[in-house]
mmCIF file of C-alpha atoms in Angstrom:
data_model
loop_
_atom_site.group_PDB
_atom_site.id
_atom_site.type_symbol
_atom_site.label_atom_id
_atom_site.label_comp_id
_atom_site.label_asym_id
_atom_site.label_seq_id
_atom_site.Cartn_x
_atom_site.Cartn_y
_atom_site.Cartn_z
ATOM 1 C CA MET A 4 -15.502 19.363 1.037
ATOM 2 C CA PHE A 5 -13.369 22.366 0.778
ATOM 3 C CA SER A 6 -14.180 24.309 -2.126
ATOM 4 C CA LYS A 7 -12.051 26.220 -4.542
ATOM 5 C CA GLU A 8 -12.789 29.590 -2.500
ATOM 6 C CA ASP A 9 -11.680 27.638 0.952
ATOM 7 C CA ILE A 10 -8.632 26.803 0.019
ATOM 8 C CA GLU A 11 -7.890 30.217 -1.500
ATOM 9 C CA GLY A 12 -8.947 31.967 1.908
ATOM 10 C CA LEU A 13 -6.462 29.374 4.055
ATOM 11 C CA VAL A 14 -3.647 30.047 1.151
ATOM 12 C CA VAL A 15 -3.903 33.605 2.157
ATOM 13 C CA GLN A 16 -4.596 33.164 5.889
ATOM 14 C CA ILE A 17 -1.471 30.544 6.242
ATOM 15 C CA ARG A 18 0.972 33.140 4.425
ATOM 16 C CA ARG A 19 -0.016 36.094 6.121
ATOM 17 C CA GLU A 20 0.816 34.045 9.484
ATOM 18 C CA HIS A 21 4.109 33.449 8.785
ATOM 19 C CA GLY A 22 4.578 36.538 7.491
ATOM 20 C CA LEU A 23 4.723 36.057 3.498
ATOM 21 C CA PRO A 24 3.757 38.360 0.878
ATOM 22 C CA VAL A 25 0.222 37.921 -0.352
ATOM 23 C CA THR A 26 0.233 38.000 -4.133
ATOM 24 C CA PRO A 27 -2.654 37.703 -5.885
ATOM 25 C CA PHE A 28 -2.947 33.989 -7.277
ATOM 26 C CA GLU A 29 -6.181 32.132 -8.514
ATOM 27 C CA ILE A 30 -7.244 28.374 -7.928
ATOM 28 C CA ASP A 31 -9.174 26.761 -11.303
ATOM 29 C CA GLU A 32 -10.228 23.513 -9.408
ATOM 30 C CA VAL A 33 -9.986 21.828 -6.335
ATOM 31 C CA ARG A 34 -10.274 17.325 -6.837
ATOM 32 C CA TYR A 35 -10.691 15.364 -3.710
ATOM 33 C CA ASP A 36 -9.979 11.519 -3.715
ATOM 34 C CA LYS A 37 -11.764 10.061 -1.142
ATOM 35 C CA GLU A 38 -10.073 6.252 -1.814
ATOM 36 C CA GLU A 39 -6.705 7.674 -1.130
ATOM 37 C CA ASP A 40 -7.689 10.876 1.010
ATOM 38 C CA LYS A 41 -5.666 13.356 -1.269
ATOM 39 C CA MET A 42 -6.053 16.852 -2.219
ATOM 40 C CA PHE A 43 -5.313 17.734 -5.655
ATOM 41 C CA ILE A 44 -5.292 21.591 -6.509
ATOM 42 C CA ILE A 45 -5.038 22.508 -9.865
ATOM 43 C CA ALA A 46 -4.228 26.508 -9.845
ATOM 44 C CA HIS A 47 -3.886 28.718 -13.269
ATOM 45 C CA ASP A 48 -0.368 28.900 -13.974
ATOM 46 C CA ARG A 49 2.954 28.123 -12.403
ATOM 47 C CA THR A 50 2.911 31.286 -10.734
ATOM 48 C CA ASP A 51 0.038 30.783 -9.123
ATOM 49 C CA LYS A 52 1.217 27.348 -8.349
ATOM 50 C CA SER A 53 4.085 28.630 -6.620
ATOM 51 C CA VAL A 54 1.932 30.991 -3.995
ATOM 52 C CA ILE A 55 0.074 27.827 -2.945
ATOM 53 C CA ILE A 56 3.189 25.795 -2.721
ATOM 54 C CA GLY A 57 4.939 28.813 -0.782
ATOM 55 C CA SER A 58 8.588 27.143 -0.680
ATOM 56 C CA SER A 59 6.755 23.593 1.027
ATOM 57 C CA LEU A 60 6.112 26.062 4.073
ATOM 58 C CA VAL A 61 2.246 26.778 3.092
ATOM 59 C CA ILE A 62 1.438 23.536 1.294
ATOM 60 C CA GLY A 63 2.576 21.892 4.664
ATOM 61 C CA LYS A 64 0.474 23.854 6.545
ATOM 62 C CA LEU A 65 -2.395 23.538 4.334
ATOM 63 C CA LYS A 66 -1.983 19.939 4.340
ATOM 64 C CA GLU A 67 -2.008 19.614 8.397
ATOM 65 C CA ILE A 68 -4.913 22.105 8.360
ATOM 66 C CA LEU A 69 -6.891 19.975 5.957
ATOM 67 C CA GLY A 70 -5.884 16.882 7.720
ATOM 68 C CA VAL A 71 -5.443 14.806 4.422
ATOM 69 C CA LYS A 72 -2.855 12.357 3.230
ATOM 70 C CA MET A 73 -1.422 14.281 0.850
ATOM 71 C CA VAL A 74 -1.811 18.095 -0.751
ATOM 72 C CA SER A 75 -0.715 18.165 -4.719
ATOM 73 C CA VAL A 76 -0.609 21.199 -6.740
ATOM 74 C CA TYR A 77 -0.524 21.196 -10.472
ATOM 75 C CA THR A 78 -1.488 23.737 -13.197
ATOM 76 C CA THR A 79 -4.234 23.905 -16.281
ATOM 77 C CA LEU A 80 -1.325 23.986 -18.404
ATOM 78 C CA ASP A 81 0.573 21.050 -16.686
ATOM 79 C CA LEU A 82 -3.024 18.723 -17.526
ATOM 80 C CA THR A 83 -3.439 20.393 -20.537
ATOM 81 C CA LEU A 84 0.428 19.420 -22.003
ATOM 82 C CA LYS A 85 0.001 16.055 -20.305
ATOM 83 C CA LYS A 86 -3.482 15.195 -22.189
ATOM 84 C CA MET A 87 -1.627 16.372 -25.556
ATOM 85 C CA GLN A 88 1.006 13.766 -25.064
ATOM 86 C CA LEU A 89 -1.547 11.083 -23.804
ATOM 87 C CA GLU A 90 -3.459 11.396 -27.417
ATOM 88 C CA GLU A 91 -0.333 11.055 -29.249
ATOM 89 C CA SER A 92 0.820 7.937 -27.053
ATOM 90 C CA LEU A 93 -2.877 6.527 -27.593
ATOM 91 C CA LYS A 94 -2.299 6.934 -31.392
ATOM 92 C CA PHE A 95 1.088 5.143 -31.144
ATOM 93 C CA ALA A 96 -0.409 2.131 -28.814
ATOM 94 C CA GLU A 97 -3.361 1.517 -31.282
ATOM 95 C CA GLU A 98 -0.997 2.150 -34.508
ATOM 96 C CA TYR A 99 1.440 -0.947 -33.215
ATOM 97 C CA GLY A 100 -0.914 -2.983 -31.673
ATOM 98 C CA LEU A 101 0.062 -2.182 -27.823
ATOM 99 C CA ASP A 102 -3.508 -2.807 -26.842
ATOM 100 C CA PHE A 103 -2.439 -3.535 -22.821
ATOM 101 C CA LEU A 104 -1.037 -0.138 -22.870
ATOM 102 C CA VAL A 105 -4.561 1.614 -23.965
ATOM 103 C CA PRO A 106 -6.394 1.456 -20.172
ATOM 104 C CA PHE A 107 -3.601 3.030 -18.621
ATOM 105 C CA ILE A 108 -3.213 5.801 -21.154
ATOM 106 C CA LYS A 109 -7.142 6.582 -21.071
ATOM 107 C CA ALA A 110 -7.013 6.499 -17.094
ATOM 108 C CA GLU A 111 -4.194 9.230 -16.950
ATOM 109 C CA PHE A 112 -6.659 11.528 -19.199
ATOM 110 C CA ASN A 113 -8.649 11.615 -15.706
ATOM 111 C CA PHE A 114 -5.940 12.331 -13.771
ATOM 112 C CA PRO A 115 -5.802 13.526 -10.790
ATOM 113 C CA PRO A 116 -6.552 11.252 -9.131
ATOM 114 C CA ARG A 117 -4.572 8.272 -11.155
ATOM 115 C CA LYS A 118 -6.709 5.331 -11.084
ATOM 116 C CA TRP A 119 -4.854 2.217 -12.912
ATOM 117 C CA PRO A 120 -6.603 -0.580 -14.058
ATOM 118 C CA SER A 121 -5.394 -3.940 -12.876
ATOM 119 C CA ARG A 122 -3.276 -5.437 -15.764
ATOM 120 C CA LYS A 123 -5.339 -8.130 -17.785
ATOM 121 C CA GLU A 124 -2.346 -9.650 -19.515
ATOM 122 C CA SER A 125 1.524 -10.384 -19.894
ATOM 123 C CA VAL A 126 3.352 -9.381 -22.403
ATOM 124 C CA LYS A 127 7.373 -9.628 -22.946
ATOM 125 C CA GLY A 128 9.717 -6.794 -22.713
ATOM 126 C CA LEU A 129 12.721 -5.291 -22.051
ATOM 127 C CA VAL A 130 13.987 -2.978 -19.314
ATOM 128 C CA PHE A 131 17.472 -0.892 -19.357
ATOM 129 C CA LEU A 132 18.045 0.628 -15.740
ATOM 130 C CA SER A 133 18.416 4.466 -16.113
ATOM 131 C CA PHE A 134 18.454 7.285 -13.455
ATOM 132 C CA ASN A 135 14.948 6.739 -12.428
ATOM 133 C CA ALA A 136 15.567 2.878 -12.084
ATOM 134 C CA LYS A 137 12.966 1.767 -9.430
ATOM 135 C CA ALA A 138 9.965 3.719 -11.592
ATOM 136 C CA LEU A 139 10.755 1.807 -14.707
ATOM 137 C CA LEU A 140 10.634 -1.424 -13.033
ATOM 138 C CA GLY A 141 7.521 -0.047 -11.554
ATOM 139 C CA PHE A 142 6.038 0.911 -14.981
ATOM 140 C CA ALA A 143 6.675 -2.902 -16.145
ATOM 141 C CA ASP A 144 5.415 -4.553 -13.310
ATOM 142 C CA ALA A 145 2.267 -2.434 -13.542
ATOM 143 C CA PHE A 146 1.841 -3.029 -17.107
ATOM 144 C CA GLY A 147 2.260 -6.541 -16.741
ATOM 145 C CA ILE A 148 5.474 -7.007 -18.568
ATOM 146 C CA GLU A 149 7.495 -10.001 -17.887
ATOM 147 C CA SER A 150 10.558 -7.893 -18.658
ATOM 148 C CA GLN A 151 14.567 -9.066 -18.929
ATOM 149 C CA VAL A 152 15.989 -6.139 -16.932
ATOM 150 C CA TYR A 153 19.693 -4.676 -17.808
ATOM 151 C CA GLY A 154 21.921 -2.166 -16.633
ATOM 152 C CA VAL A 155 25.476 -0.325 -16.725
ATOM 153 C CA ARG A 156 27.670 -2.551 -14.439
ATOM 154 C CA TYR A 157 27.928 -1.308 -10.937
ATOM 155 C CA SER A 158 25.337 1.497 -11.729
ATOM 156 C CA PHE A 159 22.357 0.278 -9.161
ATOM 157 C CA PRO A 160 24.025 -2.624 -6.684
ATOM 158 C CA LYS A 161 20.889 -2.818 -4.883
ATOM 159 C CA LEU A 162 18.654 -3.869 -7.839
ATOM 160 C CA SER A 163 18.988 -6.889 -9.505
ATOM 161 C CA PHE A 164 19.842 -6.837 -12.992
ATOM 162 C CA THR A 165 22.333 -8.361 -15.732
ATOM 163 C CA PRO A 166 25.015 -5.926 -16.108
ATOM 164 C CA VAL A 167 26.614 -4.856 -19.347
ATOM 165 C CA ASP A 168 29.774 -2.676 -20.033
ATOM 166 C CA ARG A 169 28.395 0.093 -21.574
ATOM 167 C CA PRO A 170 29.412 4.111 -21.219
ATOM 168 C CA VAL A 171 28.228 5.610 -17.945
ATOM 169 C CA ARG A 172 26.482 8.446 -20.067
ATOM 170 C CA GLU A 173 24.073 5.531 -20.955
ATOM 171 C CA ILE A 174 22.325 5.953 -17.615
ATOM 172 C CA PHE A 175 20.902 9.032 -18.600
ATOM 173 C CA PHE A 176 20.988 8.682 -22.206
ATOM 174 C CA PRO A 177 20.194 5.141 -23.322
ATOM 175 C CA ASP A 178 21.845 3.783 -26.589
ATOM 176 C CA GLU A 179 18.683 2.563 -28.832
ATOM 177 C CA GLU A 180 20.687 0.343 -31.452
ATOM 178 C CA PHE A 181 22.488 -1.570 -28.158
ATOM 179 C CA LEU A 182 19.352 -2.122 -26.547
ATOM 180 C CA GLU A 183 17.789 -3.213 -30.045
ATOM 181 C CA SER A 184 20.609 -5.941 -30.218
ATOM 182 C CA LEU A 185 19.743 -7.248 -26.831
ATOM 183 C CA VAL A 186 15.902 -8.266 -28.074
ATOM 184 C CA GLU A 187 15.202 -11.795 -28.575
ATOM 185 C CA ASP A 188 11.503 -12.289 -29.077
ATOM 186 C CA GLU A 189 10.245 -9.044 -26.474
ATOM 187 C CA GLU A 190 7.835 -6.787 -28.078
ATOM 188 C CA ILE A 191 8.568 -3.715 -25.666
ATOM 189 C CA ILE A 192 12.103 -1.927 -24.699
ATOM 190 C CA PHE A 193 11.523 0.587 -21.513
ATOM 191 C CA SER A 194 14.098 3.116 -20.817
ATOM 192 C CA GLU A 195 14.384 6.552 -20.622
ATOM 193 C CA PHE A 196 14.811 7.908 -24.178
ATOM 194 C CA THR A 197 14.617 11.073 -25.154
ATOM 195 C CA PHE A 198 11.660 10.811 -26.649
ATOM 196 C CA PRO A 199 8.289 9.141 -25.609
ATOM 197 C CA ALA A 200 7.907 6.767 -27.864
ATOM 198 C CA LYS A 201 8.954 5.023 -31.363
ATOM 199 C CA PHE A 202 9.179 1.971 -33.160
ATOM 200 C CA ASP A 203 12.197 0.427 -34.794
ATOM 201 C CA LYS A 204 12.356 -3.133 -34.687
ATOM 202 C CA VAL A 205 10.720 -3.238 -31.951
ATOM 203 C CA ALA A 206 8.649 -0.517 -29.740
ATOM 204 C CA LEU A 207 11.187 1.881 -27.708
ATOM 205 C CA ILE A 208 9.143 3.930 -24.891
ATOM 206 C CA ASN A 209 10.274 6.148 -22.398
ATOM 207 C CA PRO A 210 7.100 5.648 -19.708
ATOM 208 C CA ILE A 211 7.893 8.971 -17.972
ATOM 209 C CA ARG A 212 7.403 10.900 -21.271
ATOM 210 C CA PHE A 213 4.965 8.408 -22.794
ATOM 211 C CA LEU A 214 2.629 9.359 -20.046
ATOM 212 C CA ARG A 215 4.296 12.576 -19.034
ATOM 213 C CA ILE A 216 4.448 11.782 -15.099
ATOM 214 C CA GLY A 217 6.814 13.817 -13.437
ATOM 215 C CA TYR A 218 9.661 13.019 -11.054
ATOM 216 C CA PHE A 219 7.927 14.197 -8.061
ATOM 217 C CA GLU A 220 5.054 12.129 -8.753
ATOM 218 C CA LEU A 221 7.579 8.896 -9.663
ATOM 219 C CA LYS A 222 9.069 9.431 -5.934
ATOM 220 C CA TYR A 223 5.522 8.849 -4.418
ATOM 221 C CA LEU A 224 4.799 6.179 -6.695
ATOM 222 C CA PHE A 225 7.979 4.068 -7.031
ATOM 223 C CA GLY A 226 10.360 5.589 -4.820
ATOM 224 C CA GLU A 227 13.665 7.400 -5.754
ATOM 225 C CA SER A 228 16.505 5.845 -6.950
ATOM 226 C CA ARG A 229 20.316 6.777 -7.505
ATOM 227 C CA PRO A 230 22.865 5.272 -9.658
ATOM 228 C CA ALA A 231 26.119 4.519 -7.739
ATOM 229 C CA VAL A 232 28.271 5.686 -10.920
ATOM 230 C CA PHE A 233 27.760 8.303 -13.379
ATOM 231 C CA ASN A 234 29.529 11.424 -15.034
ATOM 232 C CA LYS A 235 28.750 14.601 -13.355
ATOM 233 C CA VAL A 236 28.161 16.610 -16.786
ATOM 234 C CA ASP A 237 25.847 13.904 -17.834
ATOM 235 C CA LEU A 238 23.864 14.180 -14.433
ATOM 236 C CA VAL A 239 23.595 17.862 -15.432
ATOM 237 C CA ASP A 240 22.305 17.634 -19.015
ATOM 238 C CA TYR A 241 19.741 15.228 -17.838
ATOM 239 C CA VAL A 242 18.311 17.266 -15.092
ATOM 240 C CA VAL A 243 18.441 20.320 -17.643
ATOM 241 C CA LYS A 244 16.938 18.430 -19.997
ATOM 242 C CA MET A 245 13.809 17.053 -17.694
ATOM 243 C CA VAL A 246 13.324 20.424 -15.971
ATOM 244 C CA SER A 247 13.098 22.288 -19.449
ATOM 245 C CA GLU A 248 10.349 19.814 -20.709
ATOM 246 C CA GLY A 249 8.407 20.469 -17.527
ATOM 247 C CA LEU A 250 9.333 16.769 -16.230
ATOM 248 C CA MET A 251 10.989 17.943 -13.354
ATOM 249 C CA GLU A 252 10.500 20.787 -10.487
ATOM 250 C CA ALA A 253 13.661 23.446 -10.656
ATOM 251 C CA THR A 254 13.864 22.840 -6.935
ATOM 252 C CA ASP A 255 14.068 18.780 -7.315
ATOM 253 C CA GLY A 256 16.860 19.621 -10.355
ATOM 254 C CA ALA A 257 19.099 21.593 -7.628
ATOM 255 C CA ARG A 258 18.675 19.152 -5.162
ATOM 256 C CA ILE A 259 19.424 16.180 -7.757
ATOM 257 C CA ILE A 260 22.905 18.287 -8.924
ATOM 258 C CA ARG A 261 23.745 19.233 -5.734
ATOM 259 C CA TRP A 262 23.942 15.684 -4.334
ATOM 260 C CA GLY A 263 25.764 14.491 -7.644
ATOM 261 C CA TRP A 264 28.517 17.359 -6.911
ATOM 262 C CA LYS A 265 28.821 16.175 -3.433
ATOM 263 C CA ARG A 266 29.447 12.492 -4.308
#
């Protein structure tokens, strides 16, 4: 398959052919998932990543030339930060007996590519739908969580959930105490908390931060979801936090804010 030198040469060729400046860049590694027909390029840093993506034009042409299903670009720093978070998540899961999560955490250490194991058991949980509602439901299903699903009334009319009358801000920033009050015999609560995980009366986990999976990846794993009701200032606050943590690309953040402001 293609080496990193091959990919570097193709990126330079594409940029020249389309009149883009040939800025120096570095690729640390190239990985190919034959089973899924996906190419993963590990750039040295974010500047290198930007050169390879080239406002989507370069990476789009690269995908055509390589003839693969998908080309994704990450940085060495992205993966280093991910592994640091995974180490903390593994400690949390082992400390609080969340053994069903351990195989998924260990699988993420080898990302990319992503090879999750088949779920082997079921646990009871609660999911509170926030901005990435489809992703939360997808995580719960993948992890084998038999979940009670709640959400702010009118927030996601195309999804099935038990509506509760709560402030629309909780679509972006769930209230921990309220969610804990809904728990009966559940072992875990999934929602987009501002932290990866913590234990109070029950384990509260934001699977996005817990496994450090960015918005771009979530779209391809589970699809996108957008709330029907929300406060625009809350939306901006949410997007800014996601971008600042490296969980959302600035271009995706700008697109989401533009969508929200046109509503």
